[in-house]
Structure formats: structure tokens, C-alpha cells
Short mmCIF file of C-alpha atoms and ligand atoms in Angstrom, two decimals:
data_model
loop_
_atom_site.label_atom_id
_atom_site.label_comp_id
_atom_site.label_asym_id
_atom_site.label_seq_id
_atom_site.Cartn_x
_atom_site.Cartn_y
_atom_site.Cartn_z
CA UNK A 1 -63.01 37.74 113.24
CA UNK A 2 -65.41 38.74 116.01
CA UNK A 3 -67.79 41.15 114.67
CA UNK A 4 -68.33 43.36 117.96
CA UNK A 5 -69.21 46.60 118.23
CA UNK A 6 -67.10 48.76 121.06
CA UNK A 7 -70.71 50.17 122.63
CA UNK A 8 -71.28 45.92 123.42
CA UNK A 9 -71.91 44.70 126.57
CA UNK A 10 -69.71 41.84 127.96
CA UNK A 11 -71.60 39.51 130.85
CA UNK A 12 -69.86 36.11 132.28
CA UNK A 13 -72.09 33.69 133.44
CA UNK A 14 -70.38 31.54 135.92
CA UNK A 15 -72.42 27.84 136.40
CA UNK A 16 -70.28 26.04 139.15
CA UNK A 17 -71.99 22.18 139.56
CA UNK A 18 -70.83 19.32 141.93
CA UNK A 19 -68.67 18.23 139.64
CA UNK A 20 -68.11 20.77 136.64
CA UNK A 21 -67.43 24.50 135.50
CA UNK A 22 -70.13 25.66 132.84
CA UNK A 23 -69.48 29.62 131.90
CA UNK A 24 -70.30 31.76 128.94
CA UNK A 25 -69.77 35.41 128.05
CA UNK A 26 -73.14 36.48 125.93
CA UNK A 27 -72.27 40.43 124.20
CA UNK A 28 -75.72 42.47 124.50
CA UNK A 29 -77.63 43.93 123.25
CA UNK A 30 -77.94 41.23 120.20
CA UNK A 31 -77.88 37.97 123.50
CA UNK A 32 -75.32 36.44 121.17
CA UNK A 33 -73.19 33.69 122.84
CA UNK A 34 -69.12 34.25 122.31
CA UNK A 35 -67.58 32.45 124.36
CA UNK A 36 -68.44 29.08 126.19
CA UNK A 37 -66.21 26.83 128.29
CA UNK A 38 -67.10 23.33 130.21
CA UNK A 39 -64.76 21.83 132.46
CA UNK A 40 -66.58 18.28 133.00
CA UNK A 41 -65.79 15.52 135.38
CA UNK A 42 -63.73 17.55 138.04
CA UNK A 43 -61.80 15.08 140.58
CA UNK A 44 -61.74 12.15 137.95
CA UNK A 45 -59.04 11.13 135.07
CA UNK A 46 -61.62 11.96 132.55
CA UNK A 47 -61.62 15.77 133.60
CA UNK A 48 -61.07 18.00 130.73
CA UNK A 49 -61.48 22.00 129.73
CA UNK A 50 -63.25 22.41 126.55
CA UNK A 51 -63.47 26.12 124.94
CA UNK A 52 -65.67 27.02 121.78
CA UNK A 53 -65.09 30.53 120.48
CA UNK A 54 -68.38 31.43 118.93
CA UNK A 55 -68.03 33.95 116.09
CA UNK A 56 -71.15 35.37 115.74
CA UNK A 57 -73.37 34.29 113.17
CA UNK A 58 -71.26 31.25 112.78
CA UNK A 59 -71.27 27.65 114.24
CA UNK A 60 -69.45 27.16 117.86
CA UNK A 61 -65.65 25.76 116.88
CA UNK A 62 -63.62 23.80 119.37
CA UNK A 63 -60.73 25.64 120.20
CA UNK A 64 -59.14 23.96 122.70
CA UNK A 65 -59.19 20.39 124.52
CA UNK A 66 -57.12 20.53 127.63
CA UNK A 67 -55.87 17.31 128.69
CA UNK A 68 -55.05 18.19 132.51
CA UNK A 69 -57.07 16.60 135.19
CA UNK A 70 -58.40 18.87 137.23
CA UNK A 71 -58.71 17.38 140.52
CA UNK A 72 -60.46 20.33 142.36
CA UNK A 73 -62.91 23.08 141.49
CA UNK A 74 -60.15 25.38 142.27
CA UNK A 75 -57.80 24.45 140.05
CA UNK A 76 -60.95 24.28 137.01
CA UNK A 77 -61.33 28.24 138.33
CA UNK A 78 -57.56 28.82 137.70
CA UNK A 79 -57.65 27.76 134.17
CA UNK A 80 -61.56 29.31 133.68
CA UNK A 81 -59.55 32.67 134.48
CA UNK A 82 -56.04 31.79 132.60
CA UNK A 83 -58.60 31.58 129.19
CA UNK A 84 -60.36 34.58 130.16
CA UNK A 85 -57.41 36.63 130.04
CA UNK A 86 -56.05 35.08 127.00
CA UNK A 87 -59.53 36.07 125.51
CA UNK A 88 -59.36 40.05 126.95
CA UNK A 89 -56.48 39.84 124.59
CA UNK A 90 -58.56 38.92 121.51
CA UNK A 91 -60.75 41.86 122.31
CA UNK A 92 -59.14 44.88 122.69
CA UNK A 93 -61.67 47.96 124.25
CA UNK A 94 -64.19 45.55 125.23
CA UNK A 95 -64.16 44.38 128.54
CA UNK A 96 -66.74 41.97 131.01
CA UNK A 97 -68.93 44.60 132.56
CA UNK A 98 -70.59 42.25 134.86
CA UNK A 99 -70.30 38.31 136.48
CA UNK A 100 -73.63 36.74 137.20
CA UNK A 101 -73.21 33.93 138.84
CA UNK A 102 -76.18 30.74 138.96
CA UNK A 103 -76.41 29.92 142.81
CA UNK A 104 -78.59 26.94 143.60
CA UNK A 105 -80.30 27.54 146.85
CA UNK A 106 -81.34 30.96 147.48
CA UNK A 107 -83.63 30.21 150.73
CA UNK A 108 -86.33 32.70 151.35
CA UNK A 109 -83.79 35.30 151.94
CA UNK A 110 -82.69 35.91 148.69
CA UNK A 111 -85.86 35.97 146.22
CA UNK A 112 -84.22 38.14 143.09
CA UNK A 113 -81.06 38.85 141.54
CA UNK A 114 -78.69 39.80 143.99
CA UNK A 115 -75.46 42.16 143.94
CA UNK A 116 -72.69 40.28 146.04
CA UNK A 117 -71.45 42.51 148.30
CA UNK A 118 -69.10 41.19 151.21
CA UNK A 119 -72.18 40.85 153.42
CA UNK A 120 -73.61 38.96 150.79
CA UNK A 121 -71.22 36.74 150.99
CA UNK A 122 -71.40 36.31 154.29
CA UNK A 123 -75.49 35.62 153.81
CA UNK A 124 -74.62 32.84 151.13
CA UNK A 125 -71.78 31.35 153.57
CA UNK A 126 -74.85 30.68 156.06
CA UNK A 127 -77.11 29.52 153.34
CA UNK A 128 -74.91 26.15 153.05
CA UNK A 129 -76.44 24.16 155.30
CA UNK A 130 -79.95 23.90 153.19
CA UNK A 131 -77.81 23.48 150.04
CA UNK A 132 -74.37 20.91 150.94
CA UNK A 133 -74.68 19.34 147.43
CA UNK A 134 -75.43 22.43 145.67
CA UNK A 135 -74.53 25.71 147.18
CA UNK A 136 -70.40 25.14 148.30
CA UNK A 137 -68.98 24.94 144.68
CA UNK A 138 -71.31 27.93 143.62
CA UNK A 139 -69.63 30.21 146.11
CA UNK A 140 -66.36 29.03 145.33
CA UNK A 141 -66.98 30.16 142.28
CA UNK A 142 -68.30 33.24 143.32
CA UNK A 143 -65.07 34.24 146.05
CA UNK A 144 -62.67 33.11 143.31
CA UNK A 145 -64.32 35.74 140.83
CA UNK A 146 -64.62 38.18 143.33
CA UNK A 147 -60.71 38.60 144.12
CA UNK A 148 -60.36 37.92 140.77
CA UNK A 149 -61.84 41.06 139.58
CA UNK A 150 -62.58 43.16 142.34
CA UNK A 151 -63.58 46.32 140.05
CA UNK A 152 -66.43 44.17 137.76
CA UNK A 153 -69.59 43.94 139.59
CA UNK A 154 -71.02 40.43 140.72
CA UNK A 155 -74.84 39.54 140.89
CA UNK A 156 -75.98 35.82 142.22
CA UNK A 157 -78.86 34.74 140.44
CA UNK A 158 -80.75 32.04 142.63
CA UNK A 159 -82.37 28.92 140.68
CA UNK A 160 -84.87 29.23 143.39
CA UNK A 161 -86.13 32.61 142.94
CA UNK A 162 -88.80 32.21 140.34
CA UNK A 163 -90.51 29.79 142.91
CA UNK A 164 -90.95 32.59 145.67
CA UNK A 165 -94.00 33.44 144.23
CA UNK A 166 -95.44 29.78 145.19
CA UNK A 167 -98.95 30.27 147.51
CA UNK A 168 -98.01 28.92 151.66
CA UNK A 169 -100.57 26.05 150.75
CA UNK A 170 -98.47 24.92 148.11
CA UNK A 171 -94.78 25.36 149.68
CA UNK A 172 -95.57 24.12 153.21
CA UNK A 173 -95.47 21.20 154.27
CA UNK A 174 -97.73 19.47 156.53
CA UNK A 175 -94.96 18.57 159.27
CA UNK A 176 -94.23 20.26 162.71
CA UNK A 177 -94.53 24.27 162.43
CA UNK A 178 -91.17 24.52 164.35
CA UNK A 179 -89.35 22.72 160.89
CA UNK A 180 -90.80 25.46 159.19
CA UNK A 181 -90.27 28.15 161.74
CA UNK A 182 -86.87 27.13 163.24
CA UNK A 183 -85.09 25.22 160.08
CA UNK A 184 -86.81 26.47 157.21
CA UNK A 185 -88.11 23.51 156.07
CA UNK A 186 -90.34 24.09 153.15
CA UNK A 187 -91.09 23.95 149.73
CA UNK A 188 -88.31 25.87 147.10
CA UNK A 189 -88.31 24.51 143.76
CA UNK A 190 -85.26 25.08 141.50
CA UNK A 191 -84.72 24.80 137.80
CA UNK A 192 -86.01 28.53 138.29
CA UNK A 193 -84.22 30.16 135.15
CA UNK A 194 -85.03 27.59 132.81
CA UNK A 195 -88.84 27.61 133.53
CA UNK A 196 -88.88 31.36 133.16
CA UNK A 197 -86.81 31.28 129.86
CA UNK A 198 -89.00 29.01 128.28
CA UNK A 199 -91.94 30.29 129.50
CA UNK A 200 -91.05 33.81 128.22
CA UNK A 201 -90.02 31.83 124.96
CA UNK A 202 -93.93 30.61 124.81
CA UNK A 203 -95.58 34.06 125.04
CA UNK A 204 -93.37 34.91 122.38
CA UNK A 205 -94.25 32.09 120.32
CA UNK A 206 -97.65 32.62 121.38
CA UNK A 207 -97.92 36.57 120.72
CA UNK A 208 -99.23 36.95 123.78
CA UNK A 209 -97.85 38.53 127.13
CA UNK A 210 -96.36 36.00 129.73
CA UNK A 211 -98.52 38.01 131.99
CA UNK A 212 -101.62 36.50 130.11
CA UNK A 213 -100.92 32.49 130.34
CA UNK A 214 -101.01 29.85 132.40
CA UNK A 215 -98.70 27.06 131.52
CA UNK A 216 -96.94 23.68 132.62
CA UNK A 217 -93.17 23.64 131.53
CA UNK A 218 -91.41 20.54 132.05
CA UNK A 219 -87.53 20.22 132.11
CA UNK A 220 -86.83 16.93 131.06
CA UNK A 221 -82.55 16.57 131.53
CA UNK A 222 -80.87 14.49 133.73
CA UNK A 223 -81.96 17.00 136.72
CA UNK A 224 -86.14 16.69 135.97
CA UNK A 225 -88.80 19.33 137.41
CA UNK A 226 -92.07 20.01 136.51
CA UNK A 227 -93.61 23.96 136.90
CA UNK A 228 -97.04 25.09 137.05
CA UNK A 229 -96.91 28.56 136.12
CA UNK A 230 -100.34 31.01 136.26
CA UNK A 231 -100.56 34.22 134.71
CA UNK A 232 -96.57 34.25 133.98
CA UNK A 233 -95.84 33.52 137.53
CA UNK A 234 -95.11 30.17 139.45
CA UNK A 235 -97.63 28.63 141.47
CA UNK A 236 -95.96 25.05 141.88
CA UNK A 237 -92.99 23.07 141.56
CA UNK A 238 -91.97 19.40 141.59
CA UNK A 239 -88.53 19.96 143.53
CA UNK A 240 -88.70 20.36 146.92
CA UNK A 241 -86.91 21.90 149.65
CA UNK A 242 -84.21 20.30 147.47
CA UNK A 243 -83.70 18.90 144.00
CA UNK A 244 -84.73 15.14 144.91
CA UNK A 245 -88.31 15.48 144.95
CA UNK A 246 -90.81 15.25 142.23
CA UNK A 247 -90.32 13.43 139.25
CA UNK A 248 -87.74 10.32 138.99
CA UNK A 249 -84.79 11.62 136.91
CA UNK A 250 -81.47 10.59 135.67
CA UNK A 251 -80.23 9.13 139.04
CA UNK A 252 -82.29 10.84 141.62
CA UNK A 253 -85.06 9.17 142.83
CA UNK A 254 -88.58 11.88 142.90
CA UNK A 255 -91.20 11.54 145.13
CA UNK A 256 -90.61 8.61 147.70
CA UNK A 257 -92.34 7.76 150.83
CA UNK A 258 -90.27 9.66 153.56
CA UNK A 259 -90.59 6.88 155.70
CA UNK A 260 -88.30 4.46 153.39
CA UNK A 261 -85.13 6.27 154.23
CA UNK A 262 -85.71 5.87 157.99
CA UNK A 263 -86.32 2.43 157.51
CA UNK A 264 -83.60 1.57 155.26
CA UNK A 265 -81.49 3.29 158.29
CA UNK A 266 -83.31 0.63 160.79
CA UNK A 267 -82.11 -2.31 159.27
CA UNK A 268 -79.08 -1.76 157.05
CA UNK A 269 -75.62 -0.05 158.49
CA UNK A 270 -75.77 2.83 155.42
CA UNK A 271 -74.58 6.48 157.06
CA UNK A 272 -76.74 8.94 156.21
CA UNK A 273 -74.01 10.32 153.62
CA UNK A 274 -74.35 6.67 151.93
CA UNK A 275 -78.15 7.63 151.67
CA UNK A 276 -77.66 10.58 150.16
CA UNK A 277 -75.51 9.30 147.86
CA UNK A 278 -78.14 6.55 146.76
CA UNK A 279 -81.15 8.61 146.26
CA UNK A 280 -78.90 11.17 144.40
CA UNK A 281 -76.94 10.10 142.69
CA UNK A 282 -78.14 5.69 142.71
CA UNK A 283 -81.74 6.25 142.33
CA UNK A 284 -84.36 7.08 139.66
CA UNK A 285 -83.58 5.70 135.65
CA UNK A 286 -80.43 4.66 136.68
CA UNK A 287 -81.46 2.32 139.79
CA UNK A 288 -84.81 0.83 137.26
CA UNK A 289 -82.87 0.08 134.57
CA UNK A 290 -78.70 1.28 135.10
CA UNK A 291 -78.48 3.51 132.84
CA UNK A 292 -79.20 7.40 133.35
CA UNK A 293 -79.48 7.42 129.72
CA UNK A 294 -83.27 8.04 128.43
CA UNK A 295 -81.48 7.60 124.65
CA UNK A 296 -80.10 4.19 125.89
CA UNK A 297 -83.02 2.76 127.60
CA UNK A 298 -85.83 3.53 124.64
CA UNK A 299 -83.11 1.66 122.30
CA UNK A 300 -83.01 -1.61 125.20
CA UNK A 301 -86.65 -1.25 125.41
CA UNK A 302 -87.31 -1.49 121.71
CA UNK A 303 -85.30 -4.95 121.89
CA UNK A 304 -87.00 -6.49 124.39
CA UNK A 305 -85.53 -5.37 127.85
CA UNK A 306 -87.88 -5.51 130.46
CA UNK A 307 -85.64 -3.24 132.87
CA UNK A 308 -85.99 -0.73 130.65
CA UNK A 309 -89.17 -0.75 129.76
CA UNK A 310 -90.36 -0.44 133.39
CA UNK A 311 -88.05 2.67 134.02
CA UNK A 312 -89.58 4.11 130.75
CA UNK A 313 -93.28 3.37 131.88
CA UNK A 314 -92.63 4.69 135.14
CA UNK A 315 -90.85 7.71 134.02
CA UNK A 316 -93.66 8.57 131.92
CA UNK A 317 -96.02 7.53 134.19
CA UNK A 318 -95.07 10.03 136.90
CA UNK A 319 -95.01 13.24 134.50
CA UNK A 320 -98.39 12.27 133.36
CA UNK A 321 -99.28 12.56 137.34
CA UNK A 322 -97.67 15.68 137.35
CA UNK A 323 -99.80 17.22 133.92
CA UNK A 324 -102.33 15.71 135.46
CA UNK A 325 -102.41 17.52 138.87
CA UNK A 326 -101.29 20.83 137.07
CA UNK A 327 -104.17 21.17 134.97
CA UNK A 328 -106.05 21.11 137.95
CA UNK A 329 -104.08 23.33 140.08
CA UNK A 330 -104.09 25.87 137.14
CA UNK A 331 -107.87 25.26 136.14
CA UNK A 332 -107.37 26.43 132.63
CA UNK A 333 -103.68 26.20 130.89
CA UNK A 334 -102.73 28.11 127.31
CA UNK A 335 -99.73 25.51 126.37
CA UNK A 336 -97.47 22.59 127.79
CA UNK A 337 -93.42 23.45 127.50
CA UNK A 338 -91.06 20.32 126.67
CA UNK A 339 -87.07 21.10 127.69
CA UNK A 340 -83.72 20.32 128.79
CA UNK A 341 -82.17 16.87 127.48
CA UNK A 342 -85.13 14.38 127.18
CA UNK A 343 -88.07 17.26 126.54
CA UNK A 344 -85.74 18.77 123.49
CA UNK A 345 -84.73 15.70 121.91
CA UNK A 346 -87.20 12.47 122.71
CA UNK A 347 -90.43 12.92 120.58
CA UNK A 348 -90.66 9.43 121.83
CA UNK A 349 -91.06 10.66 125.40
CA UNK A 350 -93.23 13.39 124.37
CA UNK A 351 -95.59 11.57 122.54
CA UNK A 352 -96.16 9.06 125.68
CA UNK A 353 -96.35 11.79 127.71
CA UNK A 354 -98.98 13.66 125.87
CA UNK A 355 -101.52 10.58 124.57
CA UNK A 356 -104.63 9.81 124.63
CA UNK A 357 -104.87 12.86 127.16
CA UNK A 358 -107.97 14.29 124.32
CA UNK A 359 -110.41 14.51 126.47
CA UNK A 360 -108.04 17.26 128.63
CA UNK A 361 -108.02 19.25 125.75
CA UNK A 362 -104.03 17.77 124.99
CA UNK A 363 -103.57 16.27 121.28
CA UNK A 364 -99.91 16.10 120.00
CA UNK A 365 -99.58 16.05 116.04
CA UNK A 366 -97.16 13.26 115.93
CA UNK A 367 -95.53 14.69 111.95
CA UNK A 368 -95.03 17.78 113.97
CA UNK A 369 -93.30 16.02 117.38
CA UNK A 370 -91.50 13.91 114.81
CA UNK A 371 -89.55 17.07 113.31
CA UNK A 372 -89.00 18.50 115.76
CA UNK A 373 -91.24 21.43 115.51
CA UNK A 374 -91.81 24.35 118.25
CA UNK A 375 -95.22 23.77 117.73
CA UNK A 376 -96.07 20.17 118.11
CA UNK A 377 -99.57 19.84 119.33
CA UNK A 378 -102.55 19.56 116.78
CA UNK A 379 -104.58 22.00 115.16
CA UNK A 380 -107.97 20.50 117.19
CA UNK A 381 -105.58 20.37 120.70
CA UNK A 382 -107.22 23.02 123.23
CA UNK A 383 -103.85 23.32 124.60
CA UNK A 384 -100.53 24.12 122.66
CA UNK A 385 -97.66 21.90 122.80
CA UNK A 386 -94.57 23.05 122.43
CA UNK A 387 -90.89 21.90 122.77
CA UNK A 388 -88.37 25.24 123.83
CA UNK A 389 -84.58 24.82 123.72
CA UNK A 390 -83.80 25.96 127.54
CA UNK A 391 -80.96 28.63 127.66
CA UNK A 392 -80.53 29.06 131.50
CA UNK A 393 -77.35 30.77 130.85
CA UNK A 394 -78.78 33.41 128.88
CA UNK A 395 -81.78 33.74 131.34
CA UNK A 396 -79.02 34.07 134.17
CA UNK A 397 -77.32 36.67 132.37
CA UNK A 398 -80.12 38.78 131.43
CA UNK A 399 -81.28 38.93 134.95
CA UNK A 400 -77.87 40.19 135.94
CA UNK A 401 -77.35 42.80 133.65
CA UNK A 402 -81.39 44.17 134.18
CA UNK A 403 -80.43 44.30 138.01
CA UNK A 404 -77.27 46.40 137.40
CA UNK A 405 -78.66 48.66 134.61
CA UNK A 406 -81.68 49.14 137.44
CA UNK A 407 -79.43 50.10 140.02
CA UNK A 408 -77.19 52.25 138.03
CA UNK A 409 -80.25 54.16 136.56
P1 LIG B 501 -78.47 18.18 132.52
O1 LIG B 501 -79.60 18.11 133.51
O2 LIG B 501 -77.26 17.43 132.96
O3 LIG B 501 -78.20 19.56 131.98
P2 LIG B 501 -79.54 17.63 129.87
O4 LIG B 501 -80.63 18.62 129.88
O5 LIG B 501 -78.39 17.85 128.95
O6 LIG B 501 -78.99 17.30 131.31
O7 LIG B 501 -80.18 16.20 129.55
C1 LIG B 501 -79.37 15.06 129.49
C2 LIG B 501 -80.23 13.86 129.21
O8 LIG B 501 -80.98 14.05 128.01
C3 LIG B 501 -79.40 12.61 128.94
O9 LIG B 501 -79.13 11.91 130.13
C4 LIG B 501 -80.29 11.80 128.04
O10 LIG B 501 -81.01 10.90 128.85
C5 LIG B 501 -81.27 12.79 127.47
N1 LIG B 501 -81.23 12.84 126.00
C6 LIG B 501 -80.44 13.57 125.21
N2 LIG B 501 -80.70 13.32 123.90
C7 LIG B 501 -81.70 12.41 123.88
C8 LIG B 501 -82.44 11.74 122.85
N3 LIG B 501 -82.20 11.97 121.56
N4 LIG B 501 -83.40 10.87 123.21
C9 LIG B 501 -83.67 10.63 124.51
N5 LIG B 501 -83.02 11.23 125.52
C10 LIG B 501 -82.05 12.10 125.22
#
């Protein structure tokens, strides 16, 4: 059922989140997907394991819903590597040949794909201070693999990483040197993968060479960055030294003034893990209009809801600022990139994003946003539109396997 040849190349991507298990083995050198698994909503009753075997050149098919709640990451590992072996079955000859794994926070140690070696390891164990959110469950993952298959090599590929090519001026801060110096307090970005997917995506679209353009890719899920990217390479990011600041997203807040925090401290008795919580995971759509839900809110707005609308306008609002201070920072730009959740599917969202921007050289076509097109900006616009399905996985993968076959030749 699996057309594979035996000369394929197997490569697990392992995408360990704060609260679920995304992994996918792609076979190279065709980058087709054949297995993908999601175990969603780790620690609550809704927590499930969901596997789609994905024959190539057919659509992905459900194989299996497990209903055990899987109360830790641990446990969602155990069963990630119970299917995997169940699958080496399926496969006779052909065998993973290498784990990349998506770590979150790469610091300004770790700047490219990485083999994990034991003092590796030890490296990332030290990195979890700048990453508590993000980093823990990604080396979890990455232990759990390693004893799992000691003889398959392992390469962390850091969401960061694309961003190390930001300019000093643009990833410093203008706060006490020592931060900088003594706690590392500056400027990362994340998202990193996705940008540079879609970005390679648009030079192919384009027929150009990444090399060539300047662009401004926004990833639009429930996680939102912006990334002004100059002759293929990034020159500025809307995350921060972590994933809260920049544009208001699902539940995290964006850009705030640092001093609200500290005051909120002053006169309320919320622990600073009770703040965290709020501007993570309490803030941005959901705290405007309760809902994290951009398909939700445009439906309330339509009927009248003035919560809604307000989390919409100010959504939008603070993207446009974003395109806005891109187009300067880049001087001259080849094409905008809509992604993730909201950039993929809201032509809605686009289409406010994008208008009455004419005099920037930005027209949409709004027949073309409307289906859905790659290509969505007019014939007259100076400046391509586009909307790329993101495909971090794939991006994380590819990355892996380059750094092995580089190290191997
Ligand atoms: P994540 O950052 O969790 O990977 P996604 O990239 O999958 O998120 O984006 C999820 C978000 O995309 C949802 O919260 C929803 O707001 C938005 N979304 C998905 N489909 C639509 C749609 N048709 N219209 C508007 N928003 C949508």
C-alpha cells in the first residue's frame, strides 16, 4: 500500500509543545509526508492520540483515535514510540535514518541545526531558564528519543535560528548592558522555520533566488509573528526575547508597555506565575473579545458584537503597524507572505490587512484573495501578495537531514 522505494530516506520530526506531541516521518527524496501523529490536550480529559497513515499520492486517513488520557508528556512519548514500532513493522527494509527534533529557544549559542550529542544535551539543559514555557517539553522529547534509539542520529533544529542573522541595532534592547551581557537579554525571534519555508516557497513562486528578495512574511496562527526578511535573510522579528512580544495573537498579548506588569504587581496580589499565565495564555483576542478564535469573532462581528469587532480592528490594526514599519526597515520589498491559521484561511483578514495601502505600492485583487489563490495581489500592485501554506515540519526535517548528509560527506 505504501509505494516506497528501499533507497528512501526515513526522517521523524519530533514537535513537543506545552501541551501536545506533533511528529511526522516525511520519506526523501520526493518530501512526501507518511506518517503524522498529534497527541492534543496533554494533562486534560480531552487528551487524545490521533494517527493518519498517509499513502502517498493519496488523502491522509485516520487510522486510529486513542481514547486514553494522557496525563503527562511522558506517557504521550510512550505511545508516540509504541506506534512507531508498530509502523517499522509495516515497512520492512526501511528504517528512520534520522530524528530532528523542533527546539524553541536556541539562545545565541546554538544558531544552526545541531547534532545532539550528550554535551549537547547538557548545553540545552542550561538553556531552560530563557525558555520555561517552551524549552522543558522539547528536551523531554529529545532524552526520551535519545535512549529510545541510541544508534539513529538526533539533530535539534532551533525556531530561533533563522533570526541570528538580525543586525545588534535591531536585537538589542535599549536597557542596562549588564541584561545583555550577564542574562542574555535580547532580541530572538521564533517562528524561524516557518518564515524560511515560506519564504523559500516565494522565490519559487517568484522564479527568482531567495537570495534576490526582500520580503515581509507574516504567520498568522494562534502563535502570531511578523518577519522582515532582506535578501533571503532575516533582518527583524516581532517576537522577542520570547514569544509574547509583537503582534496580539490568540491569547498572548504583543507589544505592551513593560511598565504594566510591574504595576499590576503594585496593586493586585497576582504571583508572577499568575502573570505569566495572563499575558500568555489570558491576553490578546481572547482577553478583547473571549474567544481565541479569529473564525468566531469575524462571525460575532458581522452580527453586531462590539467585543469583537474591537479585537478584530485592533488585531488588524497592529499588523498594519508592523507592514508598515517593515517596508521601511527593508526600503524596497518584492512580495508580502500570508500563513499559519488566520494568514491561510481568512481572506477577510487579509484583505483588511492589505487596503487602501496603494499608495505603498500594496493592492490585493479581492477575486483572487477570495479563492484562495497563491497569488492574490493585483496585476497594478508593486508588491506581490501571496498566501503560502507553512510546513514547519518539513522545513525542520530538511534542515536535519542537510546537516547529517553535510557531516557524513
Ligand atoms: P497554531 O499556532 O496553534 O499552529 P494555526 O496556525 O493552526 O495555530 O492557527 C489557528 C488559528 O487559525 C485559529 O485559532 C483560528 O483563529 C484561525 N483560523 C483557522 N481557520 C480560519 C478561518 N477560516 N477564518 C479565520 N480564522 C481561521
Amino acid at each position: 500500500m505504501m509505494k516506497l522505494n528501499n533507497t528512501d530516506q526515513l526522517v521523524l520530526v519530533i514537535n513537543s509543545g506545552s501541551s501536545s506531541i506533533k511528529y511526522t516521518v516525511f520519506s526523501f527524496p520526493n518530501e512526501s509526508n507518511v506518517l503524522h501523529g498529534e497527541i492534543s490536550d496533554i494533562g486534560s480529559i480531552h487528551s487524545y492520540h490521533r494517527i493518519y497513515l498517509n499513502c502517498v499520492d493519496t488523502e491522509p486517513m485516520l487510522i486510529e483515535r486513542d481514547k486514553e488520557v494522557f496525563k503527562t508528556h511522558d506517557q504521550g512519548f510512550h505511545s508516540i514510540l509504541d506506534t512507531l514500532s508498530r509502523f517499522d513493522e509495516t515497512i520492512d527494509d526501511l528504517e528512520i535514518s534520522v530524528i530532528a527534533h523542533r527546539i524553541v529557544h536556541g539562545g545565541d549559542e546554538f544558531i544552526s541545526p545541531t547534532v545532539i550529542t550528550d554535551s549537547v544535551l547538557k548545553q540545552l539543559d542550561e538553556l531552560l531558564h530563557l525558555a520555561p514555557l517552551h524549552n522543558p517539553n522539547n528536551i523531554l522529547g529529545v532524552k526520551i528519543c535519545h535512549d529510545a534509539f541510541p544508534s539513529i542520529p538526533q539533530v535539534a533544529v532551533f525556531d530561533t535560528a533563522f533570526h541570528q542573522t538580525l543586525p545588534d541595532y535591531a536585537y538589542r534592547y535599549a536597557i542596562p548592558q549588564s541584561w545583555y551581557e550577564d542574562y542574555k537579554i535580547r532580541r530572538y525571534g521564533f517562528h524561524g522555520s516557518s518564515h524560511q519555508y515560506v519564504a523559500t516557497q516565494a522565490a519559487q513562486l517568484l522564479g527568482r533566488p531567495l537570495a534576490d528578495l526582500n520580503l515581509i512574511s507574516l504567520h498568522l496562527g494562534n502563535g502570531a509573528s511578523a518577519c522582515a526578511i532582506k535578501q533571503g535573510k532575516s533582518i527583524d522579528t516581532s517576537m522577542g526575547f520570547t514569544p509574547m512580544e509583537g503582534l496580539i495573537m490568540g491569547s498572548r498579548s504583543g507589544d505592551i508597555d513593560a511598565s504594566i506588569p510591574l504595576y499590576i504587581q503594585e496593586i493586585s496580589e497576582l504571583t508572577d506565575e499568575q502573570l505569566e499565565h495572563i499575558l500568555n495564555e489570558q491576553s490578546g483576542l481572547q482577553a478583547l473579545a473571549g474567544s481565541n478564535d479569529m473564525a468566531e469573532l469575524l462571525e460575532r462581528e458581522k452580527k453586531g458584537d462590539d467585543a469583537a469587532k474591537l479585537a478584530v480592528a485592533a488585531y488588524v490594526y497592529r499588523i498594519r503597524k508592523y507592514i508598515g514599519s517593515y517596508l521601511v526597515a527593508l526600503g524596497h520589498v518584492d512580495a508580502i507572505i500570508f500563513t499559519a491559521g488566520v494568514g491561510e484561511n481568512s481572506a477577510e483578514i487579509r484583505l483588511r490587512c492589505c487596503q487602501d495601502l496603494e499608495l505603498f505600492g500594496i493592492k490585493i485583487n479581492s477575486d483572487l484573495n477570495v479563492k484562495q489563490n497563491k497569488l492574490i495581489s493585483d496585476v497594478s500592485s508593486a508588491i506581490k501578495i501571496m498566501v503560502i501554506h507553512t510546513n514547519e515540519e518539513l522545513q525542520i526535517a530538511l534542515e536535519a537531514r542537510q546537516k547529517i548528509m553535510k557531516d557524513v560527506s
